[in-house]
mmCIF file of C-alpha atoms in Angstrom:
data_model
loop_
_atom_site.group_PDB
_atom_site.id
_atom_site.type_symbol
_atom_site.label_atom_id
_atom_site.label_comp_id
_atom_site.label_asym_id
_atom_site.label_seq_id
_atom_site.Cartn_x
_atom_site.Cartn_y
_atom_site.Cartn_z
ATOM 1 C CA UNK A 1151 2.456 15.542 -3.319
ATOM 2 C CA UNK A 1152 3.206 13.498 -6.480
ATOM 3 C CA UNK A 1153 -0.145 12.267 -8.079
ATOM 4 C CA UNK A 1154 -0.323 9.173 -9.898
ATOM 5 C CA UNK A 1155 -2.748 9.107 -12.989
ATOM 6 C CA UNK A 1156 -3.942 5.956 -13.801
ATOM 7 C CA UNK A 1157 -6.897 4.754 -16.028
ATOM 8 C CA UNK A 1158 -10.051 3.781 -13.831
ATOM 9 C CA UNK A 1159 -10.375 0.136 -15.968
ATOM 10 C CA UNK A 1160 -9.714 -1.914 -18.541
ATOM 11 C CA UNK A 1161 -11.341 -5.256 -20.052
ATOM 12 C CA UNK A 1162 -9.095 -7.703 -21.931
ATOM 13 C CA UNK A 1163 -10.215 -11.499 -23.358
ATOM 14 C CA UNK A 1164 -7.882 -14.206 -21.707
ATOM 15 C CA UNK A 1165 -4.582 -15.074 -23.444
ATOM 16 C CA UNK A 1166 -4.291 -11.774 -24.387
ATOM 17 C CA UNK A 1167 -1.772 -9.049 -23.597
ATOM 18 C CA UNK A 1168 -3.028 -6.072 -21.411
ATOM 19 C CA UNK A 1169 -0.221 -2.903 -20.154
ATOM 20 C CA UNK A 1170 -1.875 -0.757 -17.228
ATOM 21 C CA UNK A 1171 -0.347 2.675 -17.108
ATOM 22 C CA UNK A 1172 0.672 4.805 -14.238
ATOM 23 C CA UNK A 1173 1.385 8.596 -15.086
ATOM 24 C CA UNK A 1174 3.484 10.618 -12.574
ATOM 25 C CA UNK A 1175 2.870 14.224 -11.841
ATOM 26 C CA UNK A 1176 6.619 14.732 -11.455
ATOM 27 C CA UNK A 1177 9.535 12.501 -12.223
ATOM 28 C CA UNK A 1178 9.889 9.995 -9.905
ATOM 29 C CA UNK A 1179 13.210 8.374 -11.391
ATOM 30 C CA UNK A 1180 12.774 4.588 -11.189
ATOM 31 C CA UNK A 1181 10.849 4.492 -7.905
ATOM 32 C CA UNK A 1182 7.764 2.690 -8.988
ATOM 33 C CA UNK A 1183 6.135 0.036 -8.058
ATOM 34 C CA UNK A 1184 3.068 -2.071 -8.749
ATOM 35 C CA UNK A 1185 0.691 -4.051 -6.229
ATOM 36 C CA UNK A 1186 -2.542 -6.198 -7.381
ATOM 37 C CA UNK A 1187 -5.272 -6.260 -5.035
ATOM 38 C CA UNK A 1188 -8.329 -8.828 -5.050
ATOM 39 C CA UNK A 1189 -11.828 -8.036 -3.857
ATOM 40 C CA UNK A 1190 -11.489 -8.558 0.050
ATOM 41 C CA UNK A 1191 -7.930 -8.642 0.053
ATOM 42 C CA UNK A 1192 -4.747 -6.831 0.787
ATOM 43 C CA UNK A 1193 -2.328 -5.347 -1.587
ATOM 44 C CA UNK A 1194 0.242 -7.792 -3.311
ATOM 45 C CA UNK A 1195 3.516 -6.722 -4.568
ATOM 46 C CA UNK A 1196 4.198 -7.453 -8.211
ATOM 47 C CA UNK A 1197 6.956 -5.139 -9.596
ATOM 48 C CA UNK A 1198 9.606 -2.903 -7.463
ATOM 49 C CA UNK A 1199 11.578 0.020 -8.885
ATOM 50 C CA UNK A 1200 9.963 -0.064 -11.838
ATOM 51 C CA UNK A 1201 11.051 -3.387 -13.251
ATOM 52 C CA UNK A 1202 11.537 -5.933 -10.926
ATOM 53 C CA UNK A 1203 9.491 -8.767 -10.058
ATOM 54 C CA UNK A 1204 8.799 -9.114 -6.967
ATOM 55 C CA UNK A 1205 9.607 -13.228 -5.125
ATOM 56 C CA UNK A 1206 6.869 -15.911 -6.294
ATOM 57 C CA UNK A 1207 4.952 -13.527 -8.996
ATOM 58 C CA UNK A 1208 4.694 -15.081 -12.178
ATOM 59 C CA UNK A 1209 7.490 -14.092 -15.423
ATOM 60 C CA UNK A 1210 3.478 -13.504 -16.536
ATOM 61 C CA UNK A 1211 3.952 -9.930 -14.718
ATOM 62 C CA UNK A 1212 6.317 -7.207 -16.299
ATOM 63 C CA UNK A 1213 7.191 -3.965 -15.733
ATOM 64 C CA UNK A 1214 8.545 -1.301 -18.021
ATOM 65 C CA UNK A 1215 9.546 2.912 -17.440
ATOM 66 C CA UNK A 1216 10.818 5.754 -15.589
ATOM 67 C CA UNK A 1217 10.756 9.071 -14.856
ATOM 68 C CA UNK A 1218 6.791 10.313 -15.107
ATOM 69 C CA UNK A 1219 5.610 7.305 -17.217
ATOM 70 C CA UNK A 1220 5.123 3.736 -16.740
ATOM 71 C CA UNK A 1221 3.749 0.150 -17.162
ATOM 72 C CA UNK A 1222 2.360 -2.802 -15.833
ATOM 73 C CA UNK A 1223 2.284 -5.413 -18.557
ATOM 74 C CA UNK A 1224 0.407 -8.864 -18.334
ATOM 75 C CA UNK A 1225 1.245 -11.563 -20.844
ATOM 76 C CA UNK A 1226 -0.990 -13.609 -21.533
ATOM 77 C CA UNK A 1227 -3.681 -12.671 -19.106
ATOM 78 C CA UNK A 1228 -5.255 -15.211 -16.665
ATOM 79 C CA UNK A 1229 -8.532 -15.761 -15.590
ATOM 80 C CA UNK A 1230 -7.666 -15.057 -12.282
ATOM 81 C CA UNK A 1231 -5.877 -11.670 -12.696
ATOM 82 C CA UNK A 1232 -9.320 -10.134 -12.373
ATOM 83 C CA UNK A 1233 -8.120 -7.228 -9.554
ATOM 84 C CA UNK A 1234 -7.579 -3.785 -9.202
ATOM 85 C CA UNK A 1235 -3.580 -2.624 -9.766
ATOM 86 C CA UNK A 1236 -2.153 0.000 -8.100
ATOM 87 C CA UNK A 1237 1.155 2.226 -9.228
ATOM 88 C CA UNK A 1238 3.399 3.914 -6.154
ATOM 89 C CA UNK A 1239 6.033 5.711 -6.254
ATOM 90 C CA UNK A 1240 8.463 6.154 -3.323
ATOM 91 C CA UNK A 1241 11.005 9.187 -5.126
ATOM 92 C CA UNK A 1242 8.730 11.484 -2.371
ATOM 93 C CA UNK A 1243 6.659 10.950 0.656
ATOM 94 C CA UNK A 1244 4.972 7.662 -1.142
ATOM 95 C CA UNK A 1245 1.935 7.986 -3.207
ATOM 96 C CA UNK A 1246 -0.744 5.457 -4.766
ATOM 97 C CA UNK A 1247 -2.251 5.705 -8.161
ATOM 98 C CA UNK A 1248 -6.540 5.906 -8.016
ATOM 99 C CA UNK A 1249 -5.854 2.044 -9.190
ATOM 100 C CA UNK A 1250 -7.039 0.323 -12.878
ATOM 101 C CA UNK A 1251 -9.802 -2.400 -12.209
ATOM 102 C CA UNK A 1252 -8.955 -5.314 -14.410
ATOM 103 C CA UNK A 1253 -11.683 -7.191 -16.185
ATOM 104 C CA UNK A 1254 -11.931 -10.438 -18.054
ATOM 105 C CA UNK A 1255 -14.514 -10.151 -21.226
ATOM 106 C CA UNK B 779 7.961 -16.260 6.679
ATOM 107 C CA UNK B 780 6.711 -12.873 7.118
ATOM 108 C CA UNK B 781 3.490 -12.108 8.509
ATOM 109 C CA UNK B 782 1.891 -8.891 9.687
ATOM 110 C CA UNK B 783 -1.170 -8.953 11.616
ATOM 111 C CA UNK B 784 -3.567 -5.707 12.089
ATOM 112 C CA UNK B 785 -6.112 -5.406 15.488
ATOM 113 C CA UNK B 786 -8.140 -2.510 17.388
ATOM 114 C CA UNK B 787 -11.412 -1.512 17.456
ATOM 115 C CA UNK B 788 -14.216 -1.749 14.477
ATOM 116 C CA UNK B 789 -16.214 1.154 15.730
ATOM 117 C CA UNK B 790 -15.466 4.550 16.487
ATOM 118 C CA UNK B 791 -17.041 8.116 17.532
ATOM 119 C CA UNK B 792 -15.848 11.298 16.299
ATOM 120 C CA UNK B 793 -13.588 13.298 18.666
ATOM 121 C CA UNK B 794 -11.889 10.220 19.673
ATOM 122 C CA UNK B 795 -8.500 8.687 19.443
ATOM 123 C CA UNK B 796 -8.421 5.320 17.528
ATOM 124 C CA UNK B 797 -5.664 3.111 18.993
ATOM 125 C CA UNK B 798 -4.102 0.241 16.538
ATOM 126 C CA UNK B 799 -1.810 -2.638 16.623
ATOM 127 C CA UNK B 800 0.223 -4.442 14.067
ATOM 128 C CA UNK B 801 2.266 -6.890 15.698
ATOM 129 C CA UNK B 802 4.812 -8.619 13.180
ATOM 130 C CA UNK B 803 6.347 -12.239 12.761
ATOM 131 C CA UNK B 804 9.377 -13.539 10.559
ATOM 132 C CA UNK B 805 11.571 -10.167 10.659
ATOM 133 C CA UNK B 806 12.891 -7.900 12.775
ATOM 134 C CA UNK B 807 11.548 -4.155 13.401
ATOM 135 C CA UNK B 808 15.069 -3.283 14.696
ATOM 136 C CA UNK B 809 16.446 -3.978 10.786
ATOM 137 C CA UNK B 810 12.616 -3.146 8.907
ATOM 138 C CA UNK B 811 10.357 -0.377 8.403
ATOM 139 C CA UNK B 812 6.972 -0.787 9.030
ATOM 140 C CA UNK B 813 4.196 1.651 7.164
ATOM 141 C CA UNK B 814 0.759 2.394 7.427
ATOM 142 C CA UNK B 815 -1.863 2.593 4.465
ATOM 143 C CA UNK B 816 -5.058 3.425 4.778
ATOM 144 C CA UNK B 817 -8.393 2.544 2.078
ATOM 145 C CA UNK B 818 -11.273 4.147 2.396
ATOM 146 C CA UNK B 819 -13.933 1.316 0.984
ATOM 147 C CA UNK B 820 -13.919 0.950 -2.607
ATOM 148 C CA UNK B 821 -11.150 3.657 -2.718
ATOM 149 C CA UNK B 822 -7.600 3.995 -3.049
ATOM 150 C CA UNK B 823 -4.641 3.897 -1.150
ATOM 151 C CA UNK B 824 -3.024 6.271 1.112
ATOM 152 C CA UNK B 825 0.014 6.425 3.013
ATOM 153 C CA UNK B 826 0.230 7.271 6.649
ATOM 154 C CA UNK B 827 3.283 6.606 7.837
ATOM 155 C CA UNK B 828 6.158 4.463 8.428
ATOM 156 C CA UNK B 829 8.388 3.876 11.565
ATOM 157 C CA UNK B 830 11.953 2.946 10.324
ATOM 158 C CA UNK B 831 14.473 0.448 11.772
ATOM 159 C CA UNK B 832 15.735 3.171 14.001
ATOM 160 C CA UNK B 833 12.791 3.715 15.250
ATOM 161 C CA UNK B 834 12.512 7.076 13.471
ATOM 162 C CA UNK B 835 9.483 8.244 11.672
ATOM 163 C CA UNK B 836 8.029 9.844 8.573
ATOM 164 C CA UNK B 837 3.983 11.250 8.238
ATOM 165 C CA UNK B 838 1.782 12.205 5.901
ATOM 166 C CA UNK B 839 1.432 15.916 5.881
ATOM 167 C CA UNK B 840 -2.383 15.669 5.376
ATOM 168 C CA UNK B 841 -2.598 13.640 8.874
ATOM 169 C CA UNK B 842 0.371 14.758 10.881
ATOM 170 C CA UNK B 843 -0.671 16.718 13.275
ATOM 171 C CA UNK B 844 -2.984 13.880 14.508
ATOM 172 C CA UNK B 845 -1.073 10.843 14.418
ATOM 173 C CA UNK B 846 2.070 9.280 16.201
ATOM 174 C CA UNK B 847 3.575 5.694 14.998
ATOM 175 C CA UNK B 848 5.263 3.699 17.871
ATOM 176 C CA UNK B 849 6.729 0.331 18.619
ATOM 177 C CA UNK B 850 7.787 -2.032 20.951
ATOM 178 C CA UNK B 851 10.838 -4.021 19.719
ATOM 179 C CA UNK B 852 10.289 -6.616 22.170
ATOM 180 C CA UNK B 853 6.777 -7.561 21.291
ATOM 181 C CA UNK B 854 7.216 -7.245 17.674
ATOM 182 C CA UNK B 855 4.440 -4.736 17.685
ATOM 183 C CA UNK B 856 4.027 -1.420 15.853
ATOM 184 C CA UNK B 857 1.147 1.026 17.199
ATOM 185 C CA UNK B 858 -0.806 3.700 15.465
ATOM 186 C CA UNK B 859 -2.945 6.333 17.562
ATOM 187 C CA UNK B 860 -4.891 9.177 15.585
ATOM 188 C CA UNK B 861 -6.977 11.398 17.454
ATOM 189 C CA UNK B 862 -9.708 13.879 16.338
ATOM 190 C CA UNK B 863 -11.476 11.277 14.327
ATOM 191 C CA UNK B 864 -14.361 12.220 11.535
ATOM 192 C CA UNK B 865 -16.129 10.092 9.477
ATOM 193 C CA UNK B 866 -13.662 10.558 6.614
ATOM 194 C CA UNK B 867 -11.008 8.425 8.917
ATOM 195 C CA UNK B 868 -13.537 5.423 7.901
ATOM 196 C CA UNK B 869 -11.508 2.504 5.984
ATOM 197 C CA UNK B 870 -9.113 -0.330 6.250
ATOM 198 C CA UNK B 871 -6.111 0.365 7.598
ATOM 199 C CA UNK B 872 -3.236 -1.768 6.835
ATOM 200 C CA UNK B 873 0.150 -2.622 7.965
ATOM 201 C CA UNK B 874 3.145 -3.380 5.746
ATOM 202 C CA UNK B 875 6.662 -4.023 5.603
ATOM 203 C CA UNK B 876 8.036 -0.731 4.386
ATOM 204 C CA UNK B 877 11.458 -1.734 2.222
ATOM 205 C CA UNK B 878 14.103 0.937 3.024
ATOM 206 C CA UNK B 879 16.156 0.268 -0.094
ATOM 207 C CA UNK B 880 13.251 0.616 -2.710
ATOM 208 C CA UNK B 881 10.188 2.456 -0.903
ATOM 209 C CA UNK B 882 8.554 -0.662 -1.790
ATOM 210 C CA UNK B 883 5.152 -2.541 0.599
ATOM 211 C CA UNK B 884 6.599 -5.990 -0.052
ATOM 212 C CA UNK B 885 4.239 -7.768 2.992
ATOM 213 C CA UNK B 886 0.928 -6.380 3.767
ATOM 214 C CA UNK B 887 -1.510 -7.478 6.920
ATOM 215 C CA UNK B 888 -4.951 -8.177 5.738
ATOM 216 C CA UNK B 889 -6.561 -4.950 7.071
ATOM 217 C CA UNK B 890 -8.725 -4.033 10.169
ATOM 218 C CA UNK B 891 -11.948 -2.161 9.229
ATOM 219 C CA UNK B 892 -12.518 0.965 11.366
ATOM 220 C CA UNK B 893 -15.957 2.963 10.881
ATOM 221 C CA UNK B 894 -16.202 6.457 12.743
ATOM 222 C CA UNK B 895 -19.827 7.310 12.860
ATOM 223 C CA UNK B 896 -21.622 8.494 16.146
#
């Protein structure tokens, strides 16, 4: 299986700039993508294959990589971007990162 | 617009077979793949499986042998059944639109809970 690697979490001040990475255990060409998930929710699509934003998600949400490293960048940072974000890749059977829990100082 | 909708039963015992249905609105599972994630609470995801528009289908290794994907075209619905449950099966399982083209989830259900504890 291809394991993601992702930080467990992160805590950025609104207005800020935050990048979440996603580390790939083999290279998984540009088939990554990103999902946010809220507490009690389901998964949300942000960014496909790597860099593409994904219908109604703000210009706020970019992505950025390929092969065995990428990003998730958020700029500026929201209040309500407080979530966990996942990385998958889909080069093999798909595969979810352990997730980066978001936090707003 | 798109809407996938997850039901079946909250409570399970080991040994048995835990029966689930996603049934679908705004596309068509003759022309979309439909996958199966799994979260065990406060955990991560995992991929189950995925019937495709053809109605073929791909597994996880780690679950395989224990579970079969089906559909029914006509009722919009997509079924998982895994048998053998343990408590490790505990989680939400979730449906989602499984994008062909990019590997991609692009629409999720909200999740049914299932706890298997005797």
């Amino acid at each position: 299986d291809t394991v993601l690697t992702q930080s467990p979490a992160l805590a950025v001040s609104p207005g800020e700039r935050v990048s979440i990475s996603c580390r790939a255990s083999e290279g998984v060409n540009s088939y990554m993508h990103w999902y946010q998930q809220k507490p009690g929710q389901q998964p949300k699509l942000l960014i496909y294959k790597a860099s593409n934003l994904a219908s109604g998600v703000p210009a706020r949400f970019s992505g950025s990589g390929s092969g065995t490293d990428f990003t998730l960048t958020i700029d500026p940072v929201e209040a309500d971007d407080t979530a966990t974000y996942f990385c998958q890749q889909s080069w093999n059977d798909p595969t979810f990162g352990g997730g980066t829990k978001l936090e707003l100082k | 617009q798109v809407q996938l909708e997850e039901s079946g039963p909250g409570l399970m015992q080991p040994s048995e077979t835990l029966s689930l249905t996603c049934t679908v609105s705004g596309f068509s599972l003759t022309s979309n793949g439909v996958g199966w994630v799994r979260q065990p609470l406060g955990k991560g995801l995992v991929w189950m499986g995925t019937i495709w528009a053809g109605g073929s289908t791909n597994y996880n290794s780690a679950v395989q042998s224990r579970l079969s994907i089906s559909r029914d075209t006509s009722k919009s619905q997509v079924f998982l059944k895994m048998n053998s449950l343990q408590p490790e099966d505990t989680g939400t399982y979730y449906c989602a639109r499984h994008v062909k083209t990019t590997g991609a989830f692009d629409y999720w259900g909200q999740g049914v809970m299932v706890t298997v504890s005797s």
